Short mmCIF file of C-alpha atoms in Angstrom, two decimals:
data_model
loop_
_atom_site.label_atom_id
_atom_site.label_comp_id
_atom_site.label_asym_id
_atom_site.label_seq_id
_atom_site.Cartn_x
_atom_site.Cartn_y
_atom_site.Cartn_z
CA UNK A 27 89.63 81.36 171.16
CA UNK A 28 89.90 84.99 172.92
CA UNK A 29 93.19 85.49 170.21
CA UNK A 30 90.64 85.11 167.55
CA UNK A 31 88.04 87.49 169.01
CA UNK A 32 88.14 89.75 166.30
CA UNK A 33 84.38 90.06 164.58
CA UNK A 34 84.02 87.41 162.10
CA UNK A 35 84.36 88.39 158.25
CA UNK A 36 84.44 92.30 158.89
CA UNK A 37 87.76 92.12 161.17
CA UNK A 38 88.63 88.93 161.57
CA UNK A 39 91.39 89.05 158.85
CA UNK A 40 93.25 91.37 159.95
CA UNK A 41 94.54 89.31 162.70
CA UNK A 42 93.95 91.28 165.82
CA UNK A 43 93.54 88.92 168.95
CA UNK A 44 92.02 89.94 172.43
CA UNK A 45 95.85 91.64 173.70
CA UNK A 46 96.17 93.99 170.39
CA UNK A 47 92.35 95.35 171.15
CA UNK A 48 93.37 96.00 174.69
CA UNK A 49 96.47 98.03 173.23
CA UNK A 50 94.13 100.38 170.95
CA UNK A 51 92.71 101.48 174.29
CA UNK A 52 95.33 101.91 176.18
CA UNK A 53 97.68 103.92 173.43
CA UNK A 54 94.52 106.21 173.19
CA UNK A 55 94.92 106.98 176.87
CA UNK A 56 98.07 107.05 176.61
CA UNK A 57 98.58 110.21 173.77
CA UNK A 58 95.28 111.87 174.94
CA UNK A 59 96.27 112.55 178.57
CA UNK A 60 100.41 112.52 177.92
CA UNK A 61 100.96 109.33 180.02
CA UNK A 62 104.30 107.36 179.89
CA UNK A 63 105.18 103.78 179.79
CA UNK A 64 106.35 104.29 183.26
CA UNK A 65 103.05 104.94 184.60
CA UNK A 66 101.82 101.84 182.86
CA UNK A 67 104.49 99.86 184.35
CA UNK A 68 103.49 101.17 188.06
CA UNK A 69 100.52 100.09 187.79
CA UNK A 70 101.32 96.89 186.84
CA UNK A 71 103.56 96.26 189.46
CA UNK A 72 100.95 97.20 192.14
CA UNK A 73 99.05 94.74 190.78
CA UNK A 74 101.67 92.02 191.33
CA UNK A 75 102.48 93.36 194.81
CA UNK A 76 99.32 93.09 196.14
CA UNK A 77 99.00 89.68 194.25
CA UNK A 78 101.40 88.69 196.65
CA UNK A 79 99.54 88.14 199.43
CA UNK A 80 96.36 86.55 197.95
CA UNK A 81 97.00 82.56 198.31
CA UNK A 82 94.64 82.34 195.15
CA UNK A 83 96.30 83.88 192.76
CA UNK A 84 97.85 82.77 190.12
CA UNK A 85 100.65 85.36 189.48
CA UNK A 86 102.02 86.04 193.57
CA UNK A 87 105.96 87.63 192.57
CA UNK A 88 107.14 90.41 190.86
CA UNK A 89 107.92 89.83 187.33
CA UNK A 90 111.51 89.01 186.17
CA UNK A 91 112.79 92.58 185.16
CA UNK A 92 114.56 90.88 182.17
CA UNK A 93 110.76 89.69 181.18
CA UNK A 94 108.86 91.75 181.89
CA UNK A 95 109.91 94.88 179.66
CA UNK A 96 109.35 93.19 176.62
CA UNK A 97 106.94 94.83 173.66
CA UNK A 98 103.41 92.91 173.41
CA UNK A 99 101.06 95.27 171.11
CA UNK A 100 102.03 99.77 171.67
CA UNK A 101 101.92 100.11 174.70
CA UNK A 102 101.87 96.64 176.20
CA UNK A 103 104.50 94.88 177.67
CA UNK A 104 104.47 91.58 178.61
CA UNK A 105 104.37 92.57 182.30
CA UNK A 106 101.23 94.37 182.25
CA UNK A 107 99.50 91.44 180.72
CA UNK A 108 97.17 88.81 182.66
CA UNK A 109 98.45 84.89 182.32
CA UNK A 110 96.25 82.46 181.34
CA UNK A 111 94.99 80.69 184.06
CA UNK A 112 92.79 77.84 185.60
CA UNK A 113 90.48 78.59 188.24
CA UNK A 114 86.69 78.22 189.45
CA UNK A 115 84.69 80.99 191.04
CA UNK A 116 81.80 80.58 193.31
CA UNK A 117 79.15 82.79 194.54
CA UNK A 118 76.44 81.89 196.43
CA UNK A 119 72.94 84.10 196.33
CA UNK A 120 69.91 83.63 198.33
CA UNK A 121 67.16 85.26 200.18
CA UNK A 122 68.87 87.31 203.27
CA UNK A 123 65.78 84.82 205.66
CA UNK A 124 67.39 81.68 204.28
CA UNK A 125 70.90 82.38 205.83
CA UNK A 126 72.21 80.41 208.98
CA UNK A 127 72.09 82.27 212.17
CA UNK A 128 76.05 83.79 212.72
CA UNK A 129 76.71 83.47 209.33
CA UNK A 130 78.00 86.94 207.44
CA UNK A 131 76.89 87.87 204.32
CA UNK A 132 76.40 91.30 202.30
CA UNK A 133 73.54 92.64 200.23
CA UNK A 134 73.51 93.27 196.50
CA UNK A 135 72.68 96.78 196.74
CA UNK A 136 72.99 96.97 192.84
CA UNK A 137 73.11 95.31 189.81
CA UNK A 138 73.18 96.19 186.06
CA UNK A 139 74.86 95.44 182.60
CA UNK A 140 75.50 97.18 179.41
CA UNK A 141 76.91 95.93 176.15
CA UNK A 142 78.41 98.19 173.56
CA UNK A 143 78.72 97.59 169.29
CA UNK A 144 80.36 94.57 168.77
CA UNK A 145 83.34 96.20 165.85
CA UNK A 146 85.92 97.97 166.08
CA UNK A 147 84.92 100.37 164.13
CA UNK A 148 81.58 101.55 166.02
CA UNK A 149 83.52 102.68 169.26
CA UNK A 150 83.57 106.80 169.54
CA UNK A 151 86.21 106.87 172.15
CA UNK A 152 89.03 104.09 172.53
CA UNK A 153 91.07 106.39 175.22
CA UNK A 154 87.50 105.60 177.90
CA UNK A 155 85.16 102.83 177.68
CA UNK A 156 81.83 104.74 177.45
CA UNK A 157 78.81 102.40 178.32
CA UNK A 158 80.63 101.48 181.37
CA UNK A 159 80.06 105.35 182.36
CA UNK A 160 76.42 105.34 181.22
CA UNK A 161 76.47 102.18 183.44
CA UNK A 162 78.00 103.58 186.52
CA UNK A 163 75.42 106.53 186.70
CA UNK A 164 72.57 104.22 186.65
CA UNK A 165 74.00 101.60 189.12
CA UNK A 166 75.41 104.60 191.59
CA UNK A 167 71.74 105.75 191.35
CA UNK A 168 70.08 102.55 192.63
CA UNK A 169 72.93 101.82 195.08
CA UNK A 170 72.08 106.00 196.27
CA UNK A 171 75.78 106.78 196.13
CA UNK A 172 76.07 110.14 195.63
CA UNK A 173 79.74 110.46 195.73
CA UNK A 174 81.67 107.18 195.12
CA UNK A 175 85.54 107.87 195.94
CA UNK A 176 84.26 109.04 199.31
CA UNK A 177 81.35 105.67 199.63
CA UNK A 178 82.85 103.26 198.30
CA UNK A 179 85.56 101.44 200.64
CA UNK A 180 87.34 99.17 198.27
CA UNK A 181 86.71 98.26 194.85
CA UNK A 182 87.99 95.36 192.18
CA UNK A 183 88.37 95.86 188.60
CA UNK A 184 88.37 93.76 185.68
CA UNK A 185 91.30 95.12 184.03
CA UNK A 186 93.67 91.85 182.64
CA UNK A 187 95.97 94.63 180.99
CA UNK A 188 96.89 96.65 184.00
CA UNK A 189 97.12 100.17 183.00
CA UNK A 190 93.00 99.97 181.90
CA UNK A 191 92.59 100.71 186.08
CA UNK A 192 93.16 103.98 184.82
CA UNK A 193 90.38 104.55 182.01
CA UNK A 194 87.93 102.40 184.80
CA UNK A 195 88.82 104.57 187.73
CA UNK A 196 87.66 107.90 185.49
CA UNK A 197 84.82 106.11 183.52
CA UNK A 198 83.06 104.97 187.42
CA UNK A 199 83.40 108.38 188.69
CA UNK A 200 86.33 107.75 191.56
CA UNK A 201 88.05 111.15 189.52
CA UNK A 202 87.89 113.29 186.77
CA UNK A 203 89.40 112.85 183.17
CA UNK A 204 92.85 112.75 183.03
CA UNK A 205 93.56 111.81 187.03
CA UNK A 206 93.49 108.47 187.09
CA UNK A 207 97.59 109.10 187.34
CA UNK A 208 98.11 111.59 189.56
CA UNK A 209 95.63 109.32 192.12
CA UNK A 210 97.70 105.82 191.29
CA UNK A 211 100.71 107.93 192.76
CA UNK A 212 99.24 109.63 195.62
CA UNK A 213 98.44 105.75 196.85
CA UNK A 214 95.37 106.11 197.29
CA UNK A 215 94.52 102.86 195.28
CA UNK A 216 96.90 100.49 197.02
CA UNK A 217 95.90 99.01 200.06
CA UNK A 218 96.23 101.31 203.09
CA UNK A 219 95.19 103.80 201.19
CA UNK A 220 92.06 106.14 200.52
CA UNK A 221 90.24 103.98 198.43
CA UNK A 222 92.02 100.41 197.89
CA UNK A 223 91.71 99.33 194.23
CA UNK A 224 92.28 94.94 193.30
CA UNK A 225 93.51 94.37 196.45
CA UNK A 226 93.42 90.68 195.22
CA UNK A 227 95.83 91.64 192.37
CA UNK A 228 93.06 91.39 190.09
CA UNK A 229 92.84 89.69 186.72
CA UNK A 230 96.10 90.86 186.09
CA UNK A 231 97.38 88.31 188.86
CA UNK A 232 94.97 85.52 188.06
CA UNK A 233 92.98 84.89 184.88
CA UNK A 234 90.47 82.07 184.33
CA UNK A 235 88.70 83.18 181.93
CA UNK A 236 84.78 83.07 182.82
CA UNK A 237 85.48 82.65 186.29
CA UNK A 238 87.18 85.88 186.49
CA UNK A 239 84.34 87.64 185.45
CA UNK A 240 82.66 86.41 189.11
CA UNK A 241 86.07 86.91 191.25
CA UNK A 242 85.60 90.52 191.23
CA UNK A 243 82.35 90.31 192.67
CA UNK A 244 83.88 87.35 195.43
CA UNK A 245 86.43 89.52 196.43
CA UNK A 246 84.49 92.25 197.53
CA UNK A 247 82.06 90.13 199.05
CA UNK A 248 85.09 88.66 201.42
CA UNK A 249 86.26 92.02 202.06
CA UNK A 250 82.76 93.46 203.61
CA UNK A 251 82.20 89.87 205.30
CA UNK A 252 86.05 90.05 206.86
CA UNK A 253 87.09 87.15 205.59
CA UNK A 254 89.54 88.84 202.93
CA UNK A 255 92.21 86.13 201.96
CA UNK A 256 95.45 86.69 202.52
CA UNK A 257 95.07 89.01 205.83
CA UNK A 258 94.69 91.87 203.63
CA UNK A 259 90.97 92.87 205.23
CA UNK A 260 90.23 96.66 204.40
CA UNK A 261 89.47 98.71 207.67
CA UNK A 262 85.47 99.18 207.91
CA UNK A 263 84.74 98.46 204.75
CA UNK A 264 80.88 98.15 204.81
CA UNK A 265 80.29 99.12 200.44
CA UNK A 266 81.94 97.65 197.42
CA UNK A 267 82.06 97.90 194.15
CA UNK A 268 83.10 94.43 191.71
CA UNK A 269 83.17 95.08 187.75
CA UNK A 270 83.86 92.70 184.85
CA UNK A 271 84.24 93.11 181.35
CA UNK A 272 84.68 90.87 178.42
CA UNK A 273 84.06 90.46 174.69
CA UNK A 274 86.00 91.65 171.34
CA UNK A 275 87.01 95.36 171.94
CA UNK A 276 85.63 95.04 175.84
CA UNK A 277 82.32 95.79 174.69
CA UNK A 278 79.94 93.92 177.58
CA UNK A 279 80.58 95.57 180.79
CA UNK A 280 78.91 94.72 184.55
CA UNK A 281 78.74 96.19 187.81
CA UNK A 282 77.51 94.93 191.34
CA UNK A 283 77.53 96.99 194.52
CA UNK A 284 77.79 94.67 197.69
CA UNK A 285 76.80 96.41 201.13
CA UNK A 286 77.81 94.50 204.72
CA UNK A 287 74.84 93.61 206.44
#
């Protein structure tokens, strides 16, 4: 289904499935802000490093070298591309009164979605993904984050071709246009670091299908109750951020902040 995504009778025939769409984003990026195939490939291999430590993820080695360099869609390779995966997601959401004495749980502090033109054709920008940033503003505004690299303690992304952690970094504010590198190789993003980004390995590591839209939001919510799988629990971290994505050309985006009680 998802390799058929392409908008019926406008698009549709030209054959474009969910992994070529990704790769019009990413080779935007990719000649507006001069980054290699190199980059690309380091992020993709964070991805899979952290992966390695989460018991539920699909994806939990490195990828076979001889593998893992070959062309998908410009600039994809099949190593920076999410497997297809089975998997259930569960989250459970209540009034904070109803919760058994002891028990930890975090606060949705935010809460919003945005959806975007549904062709190809109607996007202004491929090399960002521009309702998400109309999205972040109004979320980091209810959530009264002010400045969210130095808030926000970890965060997971919906990104099922790695190197889109880039464009998602810049479009929710954690740096300006163009960064998103130069911060992937200061290591800020891994975990240890400044601001750990899919500590899970992300959707890159593990995707199944509607449930990954959820796991975001279930991995955060472990983190800030410190019950992180994998003994990879971030140091105090007490505010979260989970996004998703999904549709032809990525055009439905959310975003939840989670808070530790």
């Amino acid at each position: 289904v998802v390799n058929t995504a392409s908008p019926v009778g406008m698009e549709e025939k030209l054959g474009m499935g969910a992994v070529h769409m990704g790769a019009l984003f990413l080779a935007a990026y990719q000649d507006r802000y001069d980054v290699s195939d190199e980059l690309f490939e380091e992020v993709a291999n964070k991805h899979r490093e952290q992966a390695a430590s989460n018991p539920y993820a699909h994806v939990r080695k490195p990828m076979d070298p001889s593998i893992a360099g070959g062309e998908v869609s410009t600039p994809l390779r099949f190593g920076m591309v999410c497997p297809v995966s089975s998997g259930a997601t569960a989250v459970l959401v209540g009034a904070e009164d109803d919760v058994p004495a002891g028990r930890p749980v975090v606060r949705i502090a935010a809460y919003g979605a945005v959806s975007d033109g549904y062709l190809g054709g109607s996007k202004g920008n491929y090399s960002s993904f521009e309702p998400l940033a109309i999205l972040a503003e109004r979320i980091y505004r209810d959530a009264g984050i002010m400045s969210p690299r130095d808030e926000l303690d970890v965060v997971e992304l919906f990104s099922p071709y790695a190197p889109m952690e880039l464009m998602l970094l810049e479009d929710l504010q954690i740096c300006g246009r163009g960064e998103a590198p130069a911060l992937l190789r200061s290591g800020a993003t891994r975990f240890g670091g400044e601001l750990p980004v899919n500590v899970s390995g992300g959707v890159h590591s593990t995707n199944p299908g509607v449930a990954a839209q959820i796991a975001p939001v279930a991995y955060v919510a472990l983190q800030l109750m410190g019950e992180a799988p994998g003994g990879r629990q971030v140091e105090n971290a007490r505010l979260g951020l989970a996004h998703s994505a999904g549709g032809a050309y990525f055009q439905f985006h959310t975003l939840t902040i989670l808070a530790a009680r």
